[in-house]
Tab-separated table of C-alpha atoms in Angstrom:
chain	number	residue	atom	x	y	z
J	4	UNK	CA	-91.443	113.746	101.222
J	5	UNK	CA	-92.721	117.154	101.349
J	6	UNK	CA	-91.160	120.180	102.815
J	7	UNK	CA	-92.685	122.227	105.906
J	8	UNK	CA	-92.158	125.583	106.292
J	9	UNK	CA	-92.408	126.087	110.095
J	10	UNK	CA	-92.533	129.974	111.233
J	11	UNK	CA	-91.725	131.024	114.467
J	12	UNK	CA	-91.988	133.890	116.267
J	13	UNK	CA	-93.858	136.258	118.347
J	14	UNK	CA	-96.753	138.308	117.950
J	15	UNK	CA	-96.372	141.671	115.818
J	16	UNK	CA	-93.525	139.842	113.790
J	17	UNK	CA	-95.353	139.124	110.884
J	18	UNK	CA	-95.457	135.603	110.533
J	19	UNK	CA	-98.709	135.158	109.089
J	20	UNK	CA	-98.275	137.987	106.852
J	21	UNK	CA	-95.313	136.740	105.452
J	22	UNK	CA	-96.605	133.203	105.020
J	23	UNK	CA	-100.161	135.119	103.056
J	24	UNK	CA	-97.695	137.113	100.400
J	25	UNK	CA	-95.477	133.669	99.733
J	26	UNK	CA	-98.571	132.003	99.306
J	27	UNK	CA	-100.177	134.763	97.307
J	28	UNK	CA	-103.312	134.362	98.706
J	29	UNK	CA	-104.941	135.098	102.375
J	30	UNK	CA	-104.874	131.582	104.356
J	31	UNK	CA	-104.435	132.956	107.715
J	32	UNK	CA	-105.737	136.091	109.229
J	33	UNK	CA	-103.127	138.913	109.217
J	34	UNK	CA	-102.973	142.187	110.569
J	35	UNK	CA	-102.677	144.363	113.867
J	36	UNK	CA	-103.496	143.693	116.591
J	37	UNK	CA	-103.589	144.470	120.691
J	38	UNK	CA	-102.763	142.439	123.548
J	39	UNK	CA	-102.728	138.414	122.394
J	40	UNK	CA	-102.022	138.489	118.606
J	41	UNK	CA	-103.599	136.837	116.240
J	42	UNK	CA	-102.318	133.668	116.024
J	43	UNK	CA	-103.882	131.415	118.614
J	44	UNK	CA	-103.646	127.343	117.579
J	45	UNK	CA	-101.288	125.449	114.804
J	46	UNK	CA	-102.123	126.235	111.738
J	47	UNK	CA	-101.167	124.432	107.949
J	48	UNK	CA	-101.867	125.206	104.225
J	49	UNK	CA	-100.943	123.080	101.769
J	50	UNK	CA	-99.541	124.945	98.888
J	51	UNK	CA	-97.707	123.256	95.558
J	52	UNK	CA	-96.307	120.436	97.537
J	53	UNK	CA	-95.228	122.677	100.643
J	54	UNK	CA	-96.846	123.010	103.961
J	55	UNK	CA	-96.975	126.433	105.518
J	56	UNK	CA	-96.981	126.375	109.150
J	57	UNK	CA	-97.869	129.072	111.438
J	58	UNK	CA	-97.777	129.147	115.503
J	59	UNK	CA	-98.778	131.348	117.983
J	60	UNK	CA	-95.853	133.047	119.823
J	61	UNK	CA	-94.128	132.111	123.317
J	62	UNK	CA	-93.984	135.289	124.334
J	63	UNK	CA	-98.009	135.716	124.614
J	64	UNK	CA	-98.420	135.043	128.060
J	65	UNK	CA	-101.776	135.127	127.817
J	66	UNK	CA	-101.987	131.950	125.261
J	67	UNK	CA	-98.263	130.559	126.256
J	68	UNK	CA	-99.198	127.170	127.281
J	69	UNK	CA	-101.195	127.050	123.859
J	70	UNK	CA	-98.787	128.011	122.146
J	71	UNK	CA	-95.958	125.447	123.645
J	72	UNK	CA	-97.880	122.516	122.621
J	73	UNK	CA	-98.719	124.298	119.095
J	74	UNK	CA	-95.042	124.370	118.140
J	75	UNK	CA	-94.553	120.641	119.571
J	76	UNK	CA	-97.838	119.420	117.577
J	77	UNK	CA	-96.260	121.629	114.242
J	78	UNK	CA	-92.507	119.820	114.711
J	79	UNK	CA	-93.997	116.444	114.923
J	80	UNK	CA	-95.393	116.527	111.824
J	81	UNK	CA	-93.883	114.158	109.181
J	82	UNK	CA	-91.980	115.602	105.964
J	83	UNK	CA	-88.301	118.146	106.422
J	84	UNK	CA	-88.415	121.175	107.734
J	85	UNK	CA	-87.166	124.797	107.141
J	86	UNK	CA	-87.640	126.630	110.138
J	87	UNK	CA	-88.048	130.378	110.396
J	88	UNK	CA	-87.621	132.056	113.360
J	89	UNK	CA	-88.462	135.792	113.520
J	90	UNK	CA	-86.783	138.422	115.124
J	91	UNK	CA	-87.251	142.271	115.743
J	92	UNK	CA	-85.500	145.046	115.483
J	93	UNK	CA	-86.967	147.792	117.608
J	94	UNK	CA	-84.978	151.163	117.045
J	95	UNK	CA	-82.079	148.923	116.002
J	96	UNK	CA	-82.456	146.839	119.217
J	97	UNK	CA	-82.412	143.158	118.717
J	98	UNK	CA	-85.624	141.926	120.965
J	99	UNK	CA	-84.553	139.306	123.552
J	100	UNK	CA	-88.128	137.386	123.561
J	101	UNK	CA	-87.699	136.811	119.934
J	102	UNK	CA	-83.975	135.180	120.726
J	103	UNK	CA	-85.349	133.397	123.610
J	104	UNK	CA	-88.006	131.820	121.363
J	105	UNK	CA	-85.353	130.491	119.407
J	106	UNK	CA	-83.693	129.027	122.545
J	107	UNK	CA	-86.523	127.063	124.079
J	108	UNK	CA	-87.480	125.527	120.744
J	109	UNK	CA	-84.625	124.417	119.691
J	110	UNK	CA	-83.591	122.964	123.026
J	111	UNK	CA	-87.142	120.550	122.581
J	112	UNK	CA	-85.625	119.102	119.611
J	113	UNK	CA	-83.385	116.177	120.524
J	114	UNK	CA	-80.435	116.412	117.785
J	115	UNK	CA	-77.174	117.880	117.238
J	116	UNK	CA	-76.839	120.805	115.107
J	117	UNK	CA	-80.072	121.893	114.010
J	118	UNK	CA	-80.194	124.227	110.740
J	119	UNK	CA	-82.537	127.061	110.969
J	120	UNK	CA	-82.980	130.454	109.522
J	121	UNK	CA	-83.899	133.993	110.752
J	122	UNK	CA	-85.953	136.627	108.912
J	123	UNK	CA	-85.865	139.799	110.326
J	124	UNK	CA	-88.883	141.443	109.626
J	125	UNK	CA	-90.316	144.838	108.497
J	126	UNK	CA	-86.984	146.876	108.782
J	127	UNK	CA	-86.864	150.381	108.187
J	128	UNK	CA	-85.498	151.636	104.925
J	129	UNK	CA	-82.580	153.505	106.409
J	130	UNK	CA	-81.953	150.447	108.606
J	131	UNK	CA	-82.242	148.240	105.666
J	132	UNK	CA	-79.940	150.127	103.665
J	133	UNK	CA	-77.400	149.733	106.330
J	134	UNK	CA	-77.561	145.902	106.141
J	135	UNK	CA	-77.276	145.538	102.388
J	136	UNK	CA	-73.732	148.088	102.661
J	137	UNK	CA	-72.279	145.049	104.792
J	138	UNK	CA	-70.531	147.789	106.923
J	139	UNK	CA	-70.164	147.823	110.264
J	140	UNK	CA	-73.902	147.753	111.633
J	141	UNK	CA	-74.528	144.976	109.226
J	142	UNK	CA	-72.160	142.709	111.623
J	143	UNK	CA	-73.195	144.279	114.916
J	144	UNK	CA	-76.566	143.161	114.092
J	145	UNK	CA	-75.341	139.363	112.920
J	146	UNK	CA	-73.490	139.435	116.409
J	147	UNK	CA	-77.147	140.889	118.206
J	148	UNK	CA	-79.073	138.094	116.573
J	149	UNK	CA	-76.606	135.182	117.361
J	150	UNK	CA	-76.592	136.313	121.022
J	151	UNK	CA	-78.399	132.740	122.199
J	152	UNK	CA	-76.752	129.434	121.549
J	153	UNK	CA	-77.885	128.760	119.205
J	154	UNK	CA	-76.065	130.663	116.250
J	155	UNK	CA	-76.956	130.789	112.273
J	156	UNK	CA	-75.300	132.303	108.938
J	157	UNK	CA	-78.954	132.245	107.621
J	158	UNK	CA	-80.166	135.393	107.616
J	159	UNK	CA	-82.447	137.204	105.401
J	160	UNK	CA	-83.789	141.485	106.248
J	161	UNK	CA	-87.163	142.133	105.149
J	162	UNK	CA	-88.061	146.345	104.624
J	163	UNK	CA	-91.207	147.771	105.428
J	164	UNK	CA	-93.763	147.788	102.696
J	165	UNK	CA	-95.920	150.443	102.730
J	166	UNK	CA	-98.782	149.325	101.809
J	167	UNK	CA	-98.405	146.120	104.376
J	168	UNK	CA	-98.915	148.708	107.177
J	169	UNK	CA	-101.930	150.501	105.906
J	170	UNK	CA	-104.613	147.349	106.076
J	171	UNK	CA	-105.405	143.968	107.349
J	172	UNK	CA	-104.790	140.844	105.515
J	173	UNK	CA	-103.069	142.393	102.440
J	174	UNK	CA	-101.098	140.674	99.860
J	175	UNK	CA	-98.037	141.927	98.255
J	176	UNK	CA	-95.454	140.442	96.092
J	177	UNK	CA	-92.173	139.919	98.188
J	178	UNK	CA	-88.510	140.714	97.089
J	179	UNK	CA	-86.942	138.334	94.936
J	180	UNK	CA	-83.967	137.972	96.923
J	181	UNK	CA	-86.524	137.112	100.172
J	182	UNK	CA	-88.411	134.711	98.073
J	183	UNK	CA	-84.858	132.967	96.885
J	184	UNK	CA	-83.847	132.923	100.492
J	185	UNK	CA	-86.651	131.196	101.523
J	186	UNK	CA	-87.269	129.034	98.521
J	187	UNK	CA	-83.876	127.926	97.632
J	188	UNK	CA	-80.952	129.126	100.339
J	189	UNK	CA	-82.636	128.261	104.173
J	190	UNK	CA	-81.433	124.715	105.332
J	191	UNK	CA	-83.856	122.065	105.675
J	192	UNK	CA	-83.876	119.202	107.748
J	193	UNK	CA	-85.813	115.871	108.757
J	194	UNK	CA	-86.714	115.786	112.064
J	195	UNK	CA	-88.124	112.631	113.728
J	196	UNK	CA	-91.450	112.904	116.084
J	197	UNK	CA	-89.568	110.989	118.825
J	198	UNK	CA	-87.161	113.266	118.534
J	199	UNK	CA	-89.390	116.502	119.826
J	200	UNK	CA	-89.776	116.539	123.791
J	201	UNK	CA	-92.403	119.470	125.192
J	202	UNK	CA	-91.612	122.468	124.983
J	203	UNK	CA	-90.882	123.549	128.749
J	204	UNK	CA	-91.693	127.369	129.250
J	205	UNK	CA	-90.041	126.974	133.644
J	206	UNK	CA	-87.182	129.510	132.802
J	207	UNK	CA	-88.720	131.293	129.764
J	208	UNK	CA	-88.673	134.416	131.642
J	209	UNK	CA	-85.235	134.180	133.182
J	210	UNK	CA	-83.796	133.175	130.088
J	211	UNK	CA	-85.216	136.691	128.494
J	212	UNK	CA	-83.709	138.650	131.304
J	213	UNK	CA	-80.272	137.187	130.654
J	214	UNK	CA	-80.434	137.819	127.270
J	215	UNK	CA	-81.673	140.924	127.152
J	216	UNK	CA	-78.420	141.144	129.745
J	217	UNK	CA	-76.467	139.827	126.795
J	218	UNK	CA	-77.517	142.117	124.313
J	219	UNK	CA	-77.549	145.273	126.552
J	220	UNK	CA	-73.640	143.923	127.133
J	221	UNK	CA	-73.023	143.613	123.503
J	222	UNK	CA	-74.341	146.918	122.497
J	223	UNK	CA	-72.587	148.750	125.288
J	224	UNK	CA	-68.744	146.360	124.987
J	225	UNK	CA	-67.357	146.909	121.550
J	226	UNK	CA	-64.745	144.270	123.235
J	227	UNK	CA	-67.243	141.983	123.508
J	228	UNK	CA	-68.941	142.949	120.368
J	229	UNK	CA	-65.739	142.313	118.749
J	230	UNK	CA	-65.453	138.621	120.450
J	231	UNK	CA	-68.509	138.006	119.723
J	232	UNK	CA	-68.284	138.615	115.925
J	233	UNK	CA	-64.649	137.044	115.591
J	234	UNK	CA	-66.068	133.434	117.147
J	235	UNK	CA	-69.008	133.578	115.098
J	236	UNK	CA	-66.335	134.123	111.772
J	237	UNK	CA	-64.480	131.489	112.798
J	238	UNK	CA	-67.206	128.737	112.523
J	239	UNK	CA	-66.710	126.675	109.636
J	240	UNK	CA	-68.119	128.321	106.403
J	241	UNK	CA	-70.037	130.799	108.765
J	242	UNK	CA	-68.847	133.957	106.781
J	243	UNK	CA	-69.655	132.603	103.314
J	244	UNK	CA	-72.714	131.479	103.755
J	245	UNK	CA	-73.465	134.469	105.674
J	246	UNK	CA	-72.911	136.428	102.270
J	247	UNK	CA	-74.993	134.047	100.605
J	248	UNK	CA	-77.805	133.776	102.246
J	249	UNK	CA	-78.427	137.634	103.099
J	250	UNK	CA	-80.949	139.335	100.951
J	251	UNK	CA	-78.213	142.138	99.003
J	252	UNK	CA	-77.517	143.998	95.778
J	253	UNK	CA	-74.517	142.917	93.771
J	254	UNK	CA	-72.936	146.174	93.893
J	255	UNK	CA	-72.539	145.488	97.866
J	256	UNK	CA	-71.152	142.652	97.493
J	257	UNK	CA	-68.795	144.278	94.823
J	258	UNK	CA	-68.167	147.131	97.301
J	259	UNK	CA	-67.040	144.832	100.363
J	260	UNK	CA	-65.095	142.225	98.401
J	261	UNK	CA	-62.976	145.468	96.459
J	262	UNK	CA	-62.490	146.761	99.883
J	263	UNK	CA	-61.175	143.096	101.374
J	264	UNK	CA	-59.687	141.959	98.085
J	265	UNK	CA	-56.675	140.339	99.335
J	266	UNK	CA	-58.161	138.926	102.539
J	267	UNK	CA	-60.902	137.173	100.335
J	268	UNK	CA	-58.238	135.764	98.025
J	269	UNK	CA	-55.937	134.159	100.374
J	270	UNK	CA	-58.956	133.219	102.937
J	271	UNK	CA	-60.548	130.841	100.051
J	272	UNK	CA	-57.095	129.644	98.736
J	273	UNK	CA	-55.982	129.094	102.297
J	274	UNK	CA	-59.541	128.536	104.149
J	275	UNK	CA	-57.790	130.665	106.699
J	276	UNK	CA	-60.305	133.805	106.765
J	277	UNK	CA	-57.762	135.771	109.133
J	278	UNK	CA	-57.088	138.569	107.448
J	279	UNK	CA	-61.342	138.782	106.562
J	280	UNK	CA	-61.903	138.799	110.562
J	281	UNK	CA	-59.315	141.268	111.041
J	282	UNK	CA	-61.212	143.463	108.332
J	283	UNK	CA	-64.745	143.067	110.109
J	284	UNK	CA	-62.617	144.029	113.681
J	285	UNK	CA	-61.512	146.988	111.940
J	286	UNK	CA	-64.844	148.192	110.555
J	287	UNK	CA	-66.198	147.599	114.091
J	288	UNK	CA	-63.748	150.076	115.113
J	289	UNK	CA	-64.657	152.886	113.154
């Protein structure tokens, strides 16, 4: 059985980019582009016993119909599946669309507890920085992105490279850590044709507004921020693989388990991770 890697997302978020530099090779046009982007129909390339799958996004309106039945004809395809949805940030705002994507996709697949990643995409270097500190934007963001849901500890941050932005179709070698993630760490999972219904765009545009309510909520509450962030600790394993799975240096990792020491400790001896939430509340505080 071979493994599909399905990406998701709309246009300007780099999916075919990203697919080109994992591939190390152009196989699907990349680049800028105004008004409809550049993915139009399903796509595959076949690439040492993976398939690469690229879609055009929901949000196009001018394509969105196309672009429905181009995800349903990609998830009915036989083999397991990582799926990779991405999401922006625009000046550190988390871009409902993206999250609504997520949403209507995952609600055509007919199963219980879906895994899927997200790869947030050509970050800003300060912004980047501030993820891979695992401070207190680092979790605002986690709570931004699981705003649907739909929630995931599978995260990986992508920064801007340079020379990505200065031509079309341009291959670059990725970060380890992103090709690890998306090698090795994102969930895959076998999903059945008869289990995919058609993708139904009705309340695509409500469901946007609300969650651009959602966010706008979340970014203005720190009380809800803070909710928001403790229920998505207190899923089962959520925090762990959270650290996992997200693209970081060791010294970060160093730096937040020194500074949560004894909350680490007695959370994995205990599996009550208590004292870790209470240390993520905290930092949200400051």
């Amino acid at each position: 059985m071979h493994d599909n890697y399905l990406f998701l997302g709309n246009p300007g978020t780099g999916k075919s980019t990203l697919i080109n530099c994992l591939v190390g090779r152009q196989v699907f046009d990349s680049g800028l582009s105004y008004g409809a982007g550049l993915t139009q129909f399903f796509q595959k390339f076949k690439c040492n016993g993976k398939v690469y799958m690229d879609t055009p996004g929901l949000a196009d309106r001018s394509i969105k119909e196309r672009a429905a039945a181009a995800i349903t004809q990609a998830l009915r395809q036989s083999g397991s599946y990582k799926l990779f949805f991405m999401v922006r940030l625009e000046n550190g705002r988390v871009v409902s669309d993206d999250l609504a994507t997520i949403e209507t996709v995952l609600d055509s697949i007919d199963m219980d507890d879906i895994p899927f990643s997200i790869v947030v995409n050509n970050m800003k270097k300060r912004q980047y920085a501030a993820m891979m500190k695992k401070g207190a934007e680092f979790f605002k963001v986690v709570a931004l992105i699981n705003a649907c849901k739909y929630t995931t500890p599978y995260i990986t941050f992508i920064p801007t490279i340079d020379c990505l932005d200065e031509s079309d179709n341009e291959i670059v070698k990725l970060p380890q850590e992103v090709e690890t993630f998306l090698h090795y760490k994102a969930p895959a999972i076998v999903i059945p044709p008869k289990q995919v219904q058609e993708i139904k765009l009705d309340n695509f545009k409500a469901l946007v507004d609300d969650l651009s309510d959602e966010l706008e909520l979340l970014r203005k509450d720190n009380a809800a921020l803070k909710r928001r962030v403790e229920k998505l600790l207190r899923k089962p394993k959520f925090f762990e693989t959270l650290l996992s799975a997200v693209g970081t240096t060791m010294s970060s990792v160093l730096e937040f388990s020194a500074k949560n020491a004894f909350n680490l400790a007695t959370g994995v001896l205990t599996g009550d991770l208590t004292g870790v939430i209470c240390g993520v509340l905290q930092l949200l505080q400051q």
